[in-house]
Tab-separated table of C-alpha atoms and ligand atoms in Angstrom:
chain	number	residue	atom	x	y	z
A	20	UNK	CA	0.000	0.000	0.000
A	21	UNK	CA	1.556	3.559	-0.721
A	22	UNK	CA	2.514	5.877	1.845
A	23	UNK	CA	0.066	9.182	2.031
A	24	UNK	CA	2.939	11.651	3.272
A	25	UNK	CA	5.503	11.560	-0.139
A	26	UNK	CA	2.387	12.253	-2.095
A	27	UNK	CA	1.547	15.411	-0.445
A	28	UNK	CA	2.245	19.034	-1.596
A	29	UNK	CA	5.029	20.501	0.240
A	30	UNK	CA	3.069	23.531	1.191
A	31	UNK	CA	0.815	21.094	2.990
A	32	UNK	CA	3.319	19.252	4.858
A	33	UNK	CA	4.278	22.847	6.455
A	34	UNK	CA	1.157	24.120	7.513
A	35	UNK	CA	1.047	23.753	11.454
A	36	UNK	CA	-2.314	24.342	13.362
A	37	UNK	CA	-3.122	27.515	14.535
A	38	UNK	CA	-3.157	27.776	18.403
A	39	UNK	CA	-6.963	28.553	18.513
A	40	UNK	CA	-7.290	25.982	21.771
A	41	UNK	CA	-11.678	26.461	21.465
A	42	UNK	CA	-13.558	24.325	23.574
A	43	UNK	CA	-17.078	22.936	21.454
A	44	UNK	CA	-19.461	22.962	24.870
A	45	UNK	CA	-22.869	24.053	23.867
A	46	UNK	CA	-23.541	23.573	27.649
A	47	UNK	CA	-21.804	26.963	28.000
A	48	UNK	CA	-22.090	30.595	27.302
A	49	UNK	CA	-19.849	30.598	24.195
A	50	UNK	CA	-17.799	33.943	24.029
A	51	UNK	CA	-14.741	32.451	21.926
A	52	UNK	CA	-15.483	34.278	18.856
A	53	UNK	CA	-16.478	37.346	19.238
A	54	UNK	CA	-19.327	37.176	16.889
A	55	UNK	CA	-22.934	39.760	17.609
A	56	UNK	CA	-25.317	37.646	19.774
A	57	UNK	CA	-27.966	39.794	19.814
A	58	UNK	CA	-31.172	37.821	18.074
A	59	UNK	CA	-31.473	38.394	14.691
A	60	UNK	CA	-34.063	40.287	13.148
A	61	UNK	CA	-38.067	39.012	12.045
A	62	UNK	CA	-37.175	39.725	8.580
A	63	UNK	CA	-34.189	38.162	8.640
A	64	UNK	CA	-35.557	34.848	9.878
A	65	UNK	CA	-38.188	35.035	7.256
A	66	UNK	CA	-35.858	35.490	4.457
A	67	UNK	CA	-33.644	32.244	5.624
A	68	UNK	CA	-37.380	29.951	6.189
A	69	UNK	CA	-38.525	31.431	2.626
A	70	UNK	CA	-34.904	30.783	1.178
A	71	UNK	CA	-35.736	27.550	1.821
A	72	UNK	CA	-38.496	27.546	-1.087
A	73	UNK	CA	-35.366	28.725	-3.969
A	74	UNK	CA	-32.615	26.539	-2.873
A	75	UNK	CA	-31.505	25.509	-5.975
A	76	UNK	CA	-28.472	26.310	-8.307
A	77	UNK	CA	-30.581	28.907	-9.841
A	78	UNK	CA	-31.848	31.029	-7.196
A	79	UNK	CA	-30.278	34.421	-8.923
A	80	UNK	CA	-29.480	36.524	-5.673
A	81	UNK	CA	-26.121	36.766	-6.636
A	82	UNK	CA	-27.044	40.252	-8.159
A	83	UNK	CA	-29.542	41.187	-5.777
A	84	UNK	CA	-26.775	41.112	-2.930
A	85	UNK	CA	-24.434	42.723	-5.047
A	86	UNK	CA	-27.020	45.496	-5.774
A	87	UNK	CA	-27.658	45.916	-2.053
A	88	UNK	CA	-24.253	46.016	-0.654
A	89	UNK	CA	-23.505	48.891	-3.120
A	90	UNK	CA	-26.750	50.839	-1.470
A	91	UNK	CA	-26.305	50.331	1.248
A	92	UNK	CA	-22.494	50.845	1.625
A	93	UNK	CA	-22.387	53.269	-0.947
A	94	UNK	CA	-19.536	51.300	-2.997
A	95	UNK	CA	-19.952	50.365	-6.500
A	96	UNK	CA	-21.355	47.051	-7.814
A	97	UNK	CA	-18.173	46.573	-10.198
A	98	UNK	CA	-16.025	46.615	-6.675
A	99	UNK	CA	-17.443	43.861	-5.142
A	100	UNK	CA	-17.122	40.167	-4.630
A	101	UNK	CA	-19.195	38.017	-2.723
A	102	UNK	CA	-17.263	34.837	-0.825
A	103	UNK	CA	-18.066	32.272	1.502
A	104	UNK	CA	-16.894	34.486	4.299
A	105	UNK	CA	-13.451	36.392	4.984
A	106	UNK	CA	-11.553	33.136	5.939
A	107	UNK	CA	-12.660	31.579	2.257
A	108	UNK	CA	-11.952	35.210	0.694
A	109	UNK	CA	-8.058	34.712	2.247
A	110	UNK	CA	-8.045	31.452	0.439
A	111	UNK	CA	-9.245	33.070	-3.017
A	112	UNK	CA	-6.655	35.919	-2.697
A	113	UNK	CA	-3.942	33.783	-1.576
A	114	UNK	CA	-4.916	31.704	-4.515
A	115	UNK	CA	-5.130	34.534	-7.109
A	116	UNK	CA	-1.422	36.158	-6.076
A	117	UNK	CA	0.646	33.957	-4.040
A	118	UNK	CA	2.855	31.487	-5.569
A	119	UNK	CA	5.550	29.337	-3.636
A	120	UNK	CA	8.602	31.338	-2.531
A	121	UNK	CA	6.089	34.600	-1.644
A	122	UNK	CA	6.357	36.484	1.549
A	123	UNK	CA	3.205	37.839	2.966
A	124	UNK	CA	4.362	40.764	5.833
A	125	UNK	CA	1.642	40.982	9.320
A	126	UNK	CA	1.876	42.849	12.142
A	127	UNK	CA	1.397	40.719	15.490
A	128	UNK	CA	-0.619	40.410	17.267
A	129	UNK	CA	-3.252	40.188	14.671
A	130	UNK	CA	-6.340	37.818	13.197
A	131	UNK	CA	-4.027	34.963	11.893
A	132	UNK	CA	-6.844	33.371	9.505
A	133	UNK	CA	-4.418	34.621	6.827
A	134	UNK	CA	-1.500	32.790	7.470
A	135	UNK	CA	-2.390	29.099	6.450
A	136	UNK	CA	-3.892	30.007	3.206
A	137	UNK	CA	-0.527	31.425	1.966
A	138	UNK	CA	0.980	28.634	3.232
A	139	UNK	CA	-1.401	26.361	1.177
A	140	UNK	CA	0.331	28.079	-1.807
A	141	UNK	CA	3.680	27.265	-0.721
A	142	UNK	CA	3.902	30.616	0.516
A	143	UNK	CA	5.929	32.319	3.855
A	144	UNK	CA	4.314	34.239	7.000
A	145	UNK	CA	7.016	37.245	7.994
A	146	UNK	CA	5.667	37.990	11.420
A	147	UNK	CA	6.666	41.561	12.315
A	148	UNK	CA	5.823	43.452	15.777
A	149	UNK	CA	3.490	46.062	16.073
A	150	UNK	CA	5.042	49.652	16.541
A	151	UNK	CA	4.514	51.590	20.336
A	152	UNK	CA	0.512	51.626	21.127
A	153	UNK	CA	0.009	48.664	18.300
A	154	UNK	CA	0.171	50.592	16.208
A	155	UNK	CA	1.586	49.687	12.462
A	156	UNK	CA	5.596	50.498	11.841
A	157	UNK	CA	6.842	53.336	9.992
A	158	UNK	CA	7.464	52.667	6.399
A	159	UNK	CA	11.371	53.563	7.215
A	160	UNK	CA	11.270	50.715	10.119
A	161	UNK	CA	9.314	48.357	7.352
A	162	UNK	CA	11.770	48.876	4.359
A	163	UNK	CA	14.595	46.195	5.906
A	164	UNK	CA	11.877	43.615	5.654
A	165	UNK	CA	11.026	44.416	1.858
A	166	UNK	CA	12.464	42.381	0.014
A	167	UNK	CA	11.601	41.323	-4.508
A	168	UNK	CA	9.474	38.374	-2.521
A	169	UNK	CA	7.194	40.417	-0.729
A	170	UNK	CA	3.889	39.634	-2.357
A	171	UNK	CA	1.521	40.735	0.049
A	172	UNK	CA	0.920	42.767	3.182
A	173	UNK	CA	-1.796	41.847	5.296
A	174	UNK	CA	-3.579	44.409	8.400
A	175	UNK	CA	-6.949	44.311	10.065
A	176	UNK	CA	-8.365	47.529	11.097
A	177	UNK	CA	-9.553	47.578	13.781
A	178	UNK	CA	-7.071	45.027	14.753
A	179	UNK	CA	-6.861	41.975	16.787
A	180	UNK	CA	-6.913	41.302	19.898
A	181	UNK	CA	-6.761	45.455	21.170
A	182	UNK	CA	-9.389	45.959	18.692
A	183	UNK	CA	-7.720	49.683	17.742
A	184	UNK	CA	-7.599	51.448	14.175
A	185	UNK	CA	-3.859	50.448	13.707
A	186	UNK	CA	-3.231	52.316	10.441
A	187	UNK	CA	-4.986	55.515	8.749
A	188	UNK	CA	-5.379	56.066	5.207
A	189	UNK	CA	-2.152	58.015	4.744
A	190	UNK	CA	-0.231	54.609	5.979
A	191	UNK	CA	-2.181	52.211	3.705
A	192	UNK	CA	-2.099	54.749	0.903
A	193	UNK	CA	2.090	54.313	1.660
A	194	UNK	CA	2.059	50.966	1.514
A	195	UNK	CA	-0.217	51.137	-1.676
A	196	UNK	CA	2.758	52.831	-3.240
A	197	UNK	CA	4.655	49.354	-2.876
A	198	UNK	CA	4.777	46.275	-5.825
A	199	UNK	CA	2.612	44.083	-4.044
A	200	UNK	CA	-1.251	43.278	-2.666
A	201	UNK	CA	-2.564	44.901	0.406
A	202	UNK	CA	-5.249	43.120	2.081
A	203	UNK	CA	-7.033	45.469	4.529
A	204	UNK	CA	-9.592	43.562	6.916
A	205	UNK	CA	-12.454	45.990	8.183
A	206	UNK	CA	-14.512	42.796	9.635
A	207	UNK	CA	-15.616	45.195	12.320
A	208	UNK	CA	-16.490	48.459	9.350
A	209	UNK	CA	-20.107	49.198	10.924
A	210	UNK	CA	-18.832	49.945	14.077
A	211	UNK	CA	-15.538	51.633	13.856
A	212	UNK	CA	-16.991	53.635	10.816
A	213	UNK	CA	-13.352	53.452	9.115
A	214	UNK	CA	-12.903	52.570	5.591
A	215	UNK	CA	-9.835	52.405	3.048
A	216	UNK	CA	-12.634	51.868	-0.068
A	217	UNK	CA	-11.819	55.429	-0.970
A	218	UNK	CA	-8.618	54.102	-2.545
A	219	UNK	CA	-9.900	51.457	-3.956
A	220	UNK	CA	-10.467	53.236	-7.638
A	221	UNK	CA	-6.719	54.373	-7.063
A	222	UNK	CA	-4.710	51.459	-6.202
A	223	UNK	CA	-5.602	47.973	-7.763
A	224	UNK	CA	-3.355	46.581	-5.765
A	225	UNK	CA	-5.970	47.237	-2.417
A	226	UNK	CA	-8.250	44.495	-1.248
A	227	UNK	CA	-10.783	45.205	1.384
A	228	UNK	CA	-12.509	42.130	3.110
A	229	UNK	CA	-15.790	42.455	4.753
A	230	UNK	CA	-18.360	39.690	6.576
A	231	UNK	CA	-21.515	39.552	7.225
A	232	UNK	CA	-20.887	37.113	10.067
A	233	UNK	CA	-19.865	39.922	13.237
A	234	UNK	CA	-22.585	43.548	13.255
A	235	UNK	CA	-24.874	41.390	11.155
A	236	UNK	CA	-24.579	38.165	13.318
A	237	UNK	CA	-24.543	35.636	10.320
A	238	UNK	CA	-21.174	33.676	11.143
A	239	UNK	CA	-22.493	30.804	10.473
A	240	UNK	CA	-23.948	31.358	6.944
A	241	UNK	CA	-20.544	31.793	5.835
A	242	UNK	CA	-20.862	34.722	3.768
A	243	UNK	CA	-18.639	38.549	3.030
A	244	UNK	CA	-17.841	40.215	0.111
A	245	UNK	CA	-14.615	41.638	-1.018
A	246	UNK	CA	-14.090	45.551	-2.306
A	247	UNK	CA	-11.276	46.066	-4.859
A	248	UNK	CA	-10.802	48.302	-8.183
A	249	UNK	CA	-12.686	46.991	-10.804
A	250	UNK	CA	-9.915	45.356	-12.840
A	251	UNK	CA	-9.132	43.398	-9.387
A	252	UNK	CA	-12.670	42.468	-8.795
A	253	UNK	CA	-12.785	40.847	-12.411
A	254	UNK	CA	-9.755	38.422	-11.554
A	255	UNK	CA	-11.169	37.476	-8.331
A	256	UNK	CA	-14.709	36.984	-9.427
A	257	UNK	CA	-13.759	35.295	-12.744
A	258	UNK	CA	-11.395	33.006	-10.142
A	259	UNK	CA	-14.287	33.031	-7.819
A	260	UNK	CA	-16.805	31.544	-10.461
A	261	UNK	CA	-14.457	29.486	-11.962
A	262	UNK	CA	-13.581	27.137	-8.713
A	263	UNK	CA	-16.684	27.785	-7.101
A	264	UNK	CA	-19.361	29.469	-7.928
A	265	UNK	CA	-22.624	28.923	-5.864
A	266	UNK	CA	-22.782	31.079	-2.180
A	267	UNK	CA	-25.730	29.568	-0.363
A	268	UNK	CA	-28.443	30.964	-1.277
A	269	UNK	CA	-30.028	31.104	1.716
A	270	UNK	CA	-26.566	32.732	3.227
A	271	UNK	CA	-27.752	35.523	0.807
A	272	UNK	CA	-31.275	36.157	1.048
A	273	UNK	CA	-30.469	36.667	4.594
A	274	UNK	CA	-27.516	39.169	3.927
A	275	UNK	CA	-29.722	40.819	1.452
A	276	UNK	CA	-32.693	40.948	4.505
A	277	UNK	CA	-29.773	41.906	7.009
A	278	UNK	CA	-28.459	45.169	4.795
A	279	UNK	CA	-32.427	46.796	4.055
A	280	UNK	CA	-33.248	46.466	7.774
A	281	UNK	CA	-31.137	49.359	8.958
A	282	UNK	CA	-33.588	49.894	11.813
A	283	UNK	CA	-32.597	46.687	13.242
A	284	UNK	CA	-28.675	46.999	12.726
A	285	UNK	CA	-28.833	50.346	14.672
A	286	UNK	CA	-30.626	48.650	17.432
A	287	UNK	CA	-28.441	45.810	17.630
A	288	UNK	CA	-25.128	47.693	17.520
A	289	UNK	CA	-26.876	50.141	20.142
A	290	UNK	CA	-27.289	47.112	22.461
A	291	UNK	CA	-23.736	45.815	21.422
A	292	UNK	CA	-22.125	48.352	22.544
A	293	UNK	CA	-24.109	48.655	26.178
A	294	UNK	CA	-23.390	45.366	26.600
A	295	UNK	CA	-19.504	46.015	25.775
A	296	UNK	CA	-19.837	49.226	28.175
A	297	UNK	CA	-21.465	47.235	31.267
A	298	UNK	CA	-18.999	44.426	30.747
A	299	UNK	CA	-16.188	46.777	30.598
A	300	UNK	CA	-17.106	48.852	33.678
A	301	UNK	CA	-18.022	45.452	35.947
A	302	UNK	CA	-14.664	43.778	35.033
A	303	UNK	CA	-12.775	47.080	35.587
A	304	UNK	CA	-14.851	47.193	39.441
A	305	UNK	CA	-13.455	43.876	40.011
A	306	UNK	CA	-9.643	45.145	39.261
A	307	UNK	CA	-8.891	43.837	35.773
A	308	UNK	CA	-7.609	46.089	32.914
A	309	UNK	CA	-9.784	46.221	29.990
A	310	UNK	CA	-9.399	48.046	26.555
A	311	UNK	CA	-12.119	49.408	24.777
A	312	UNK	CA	-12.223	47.966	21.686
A	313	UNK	CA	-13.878	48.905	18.466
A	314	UNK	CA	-15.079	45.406	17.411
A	315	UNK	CA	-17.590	43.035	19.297
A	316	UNK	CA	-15.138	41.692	21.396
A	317	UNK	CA	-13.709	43.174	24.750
A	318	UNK	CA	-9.828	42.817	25.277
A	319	UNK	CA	-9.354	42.116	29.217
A	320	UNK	CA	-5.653	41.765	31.654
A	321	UNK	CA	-6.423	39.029	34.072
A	322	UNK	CA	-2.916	39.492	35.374
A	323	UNK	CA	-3.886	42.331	37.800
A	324	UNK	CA	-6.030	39.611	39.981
A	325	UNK	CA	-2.944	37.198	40.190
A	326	UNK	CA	-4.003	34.728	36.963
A	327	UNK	CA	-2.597	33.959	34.510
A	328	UNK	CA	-4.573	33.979	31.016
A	329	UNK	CA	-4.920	29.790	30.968
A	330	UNK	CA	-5.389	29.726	34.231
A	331	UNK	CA	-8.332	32.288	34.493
A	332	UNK	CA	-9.839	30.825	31.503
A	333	UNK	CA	-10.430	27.313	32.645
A	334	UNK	CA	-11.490	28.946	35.923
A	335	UNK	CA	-14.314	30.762	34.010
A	336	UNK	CA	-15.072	27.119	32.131
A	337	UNK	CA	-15.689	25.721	35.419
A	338	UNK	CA	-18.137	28.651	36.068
A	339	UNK	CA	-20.601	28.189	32.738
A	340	UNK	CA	-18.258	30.446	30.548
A	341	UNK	CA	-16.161	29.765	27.207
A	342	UNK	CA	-13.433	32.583	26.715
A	343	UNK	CA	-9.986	32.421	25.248
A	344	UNK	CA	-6.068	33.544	25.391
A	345	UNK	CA	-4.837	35.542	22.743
A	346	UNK	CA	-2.574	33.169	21.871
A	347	UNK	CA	-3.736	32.579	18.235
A	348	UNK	CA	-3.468	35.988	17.651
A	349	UNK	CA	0.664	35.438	18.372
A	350	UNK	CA	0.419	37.199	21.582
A	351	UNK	CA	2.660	37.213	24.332
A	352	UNK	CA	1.238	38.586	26.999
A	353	UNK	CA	0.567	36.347	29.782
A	354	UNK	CA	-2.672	37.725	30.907
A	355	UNK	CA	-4.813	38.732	28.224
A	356	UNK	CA	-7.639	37.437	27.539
A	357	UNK	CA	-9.942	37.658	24.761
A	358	UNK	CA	-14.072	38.161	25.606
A	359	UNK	CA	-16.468	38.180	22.998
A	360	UNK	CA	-19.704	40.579	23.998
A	361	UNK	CA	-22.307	38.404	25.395
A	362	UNK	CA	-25.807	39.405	24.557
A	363	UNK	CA	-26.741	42.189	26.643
A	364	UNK	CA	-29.306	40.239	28.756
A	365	UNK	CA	-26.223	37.506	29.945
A	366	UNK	CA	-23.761	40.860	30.616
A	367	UNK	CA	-24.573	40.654	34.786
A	368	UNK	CA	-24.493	36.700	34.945
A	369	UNK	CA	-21.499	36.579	33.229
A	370	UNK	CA	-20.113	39.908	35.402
A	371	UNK	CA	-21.380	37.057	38.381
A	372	UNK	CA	-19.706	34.326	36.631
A	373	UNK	CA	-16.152	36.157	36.294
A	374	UNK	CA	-16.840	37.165	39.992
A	375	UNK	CA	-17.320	34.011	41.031
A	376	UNK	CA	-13.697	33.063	39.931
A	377	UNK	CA	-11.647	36.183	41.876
B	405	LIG	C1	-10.366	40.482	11.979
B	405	LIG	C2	-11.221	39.331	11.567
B	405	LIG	N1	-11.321	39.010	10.254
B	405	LIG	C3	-12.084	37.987	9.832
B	405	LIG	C4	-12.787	37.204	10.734
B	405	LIG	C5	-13.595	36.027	10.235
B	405	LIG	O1	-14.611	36.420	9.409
B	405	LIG	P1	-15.475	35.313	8.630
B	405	LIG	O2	-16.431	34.728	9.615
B	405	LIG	O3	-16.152	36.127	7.568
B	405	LIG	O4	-14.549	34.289	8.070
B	405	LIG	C6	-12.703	37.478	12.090
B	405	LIG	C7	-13.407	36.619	13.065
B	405	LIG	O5	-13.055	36.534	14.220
B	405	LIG	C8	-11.930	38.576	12.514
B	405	LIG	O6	-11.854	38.902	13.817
């Protein structure tokens, strides 16, 4: 019988797990994630049930979405992709632009979904450190680590785990200046309100990922959209509908239900973001340094109370609660911890919970 390993890719040989540690107990408040747990809206609901009427090959929302995204974002149809969410849209880039011997630079800590799809290619991860206050390095302290193989530059802003705007347009509009593909993440757009599209018709070498699964609470309909200059969006979308063409279509009549009802957005990010500010003012009462992030996560120092981040998590397990380290995100720091917002009806049993463990 042949052996499996010599008949493997390289590139797949090399790709090591990402330290993401998660715990699958639907016995306990999952906060892992970070994804909006608010309920999702009437109209919503009825779009997914009626989806269910269409599901076929054929169902033709692929231009629908497309239509509303540019409405209600106010970006143009001809700059946008739809994926299978941002960790399948790092695949699809990866797959249009990276070939083996590529460098892709990141800043850590940051989102690290990134990393294995360049590897997949048989490309390389060049971890650099964020500058003081994580914030991105100046181009002068970035130009050492240029080198012909840097294909790609990848930055989330608002980042991960601080959740901070770690670059402003001037910066990205630097790095546009550069040979190679910027990927800007702005999973987090409808509530830091910060946007690099307006380069978009500038630079083709910007891409701007965007889900549906964090303000709009779809994560598990596995559906975003890309924004890039229209001779970018052609590549990707011919790649797109070349490999794999079909999005759910119930993943899209809910996006498409998700973007009209801007009533229901406002309300949820409204109770988002009491949630985040009760959560944040309970776990600074009980001593613990938190930051105030601009995503639907909190960021939280457990070190203050004595624990260590491991050690304070599996406390919390014990006490009905799923959190995280940071250590996916390539963190070092031994006590933070990483909270996603519960929904603002949990924030005082969980504010219980996390007392229960000091
Ligand atoms: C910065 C960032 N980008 C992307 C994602 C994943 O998005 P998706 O569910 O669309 O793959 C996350 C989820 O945690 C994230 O924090």
């Amino acid at each position: 019988m042949p052996s499996l390993p010599p008949l493997l890719r390289p590139a797949i040989r090399a790709i090591e797990p990402e330290k993401w540690n998660l715990q699958r107990r639907p016995d306990l408040l999952e906060l892992q994630f970070g994804e909006n747990q608010e309920p999702l809206s009437e109209n919503v609901l009825r779009a997914i049930a009626d989806s269910g009427r269409t599901a076929n090959y054929y169902s033709g929302l692929q231009d629908e979405l497309v239509n509303t995204i540019a409405t209600s974002k106010g970006v143009r149809p001809d700059h946008i992709t739809i994926t299978n969410g941002t960790d399948e849209a790092f695949r699809l880039i990866s797959g249009v632009f990276i070939e083996p011997g590529d460098v892709c630079l990141l800043f850590v800590p940051t989102y690290p979904a990134i990393k294995p799809s360049v590897k997949m290619m048989g490309g390389t991860i060049h971890p650099l450190a964020l500058g003081p206050d994580h914030q991105l390095p100046s181009l002068e302290d970035l130009r050492p680590h240029l080198t012909p193989q840097t294909k790609m530059i990848y930055l989330a802003n608002p980042n991960l785990p601080v959740g901070n705007l770690m670059a402003n347009l001037d910066q990205i509009r630097a790095l546009l200046e550069l040979p190679l593909i910027v990927v800007v993440d702005e999973c987090y757009v409808e509530i830091s309100q910060w946007s690099a599209y307006e380069l978009v018709n500038q630079y083709p070498n910007l891409i701007i990922t965007r889900t549906f699964s964090k303000t709009y609470g779809l994560a598990g309909l596995r559906i975003g959209y890309l924004l890039a200059h229209a001779e970018t969006t052609a590549i990707l979308s011919f790649v797109k509908v070349s490999i794999d063409s079909f999005i759910p279509s119930t993943s899209m009549a809910a996006a498409i239900a998700a973007l009209k009802d801007e009533a229901h957005l406002a309300h949820t990010l409204a109770r988002v973001a009491t949630a985040k500010q009760t959560l944040n003012a309970g776990l600074r009462a009980l001593g613990l340094t938190v930051w105030d992030t601009l995503t639907t996560h909190t960021l939280v120092d457990v070190s203050p109370a004595g624990f260590t981040a491991p050690a304070f998590v599996e406390k919390l397990r014990g006490n009905g609660v799923l959190v995280k380290t940071c250590d996916v995100y390539d963190c070092e720091e031994p006590g933070w911890v990483f909270f996603g917002i519960p929904p603002l009806d949990r924030v005082d049993w969980v504010l219980g919970r996390v007392k229960d463990c000091m």
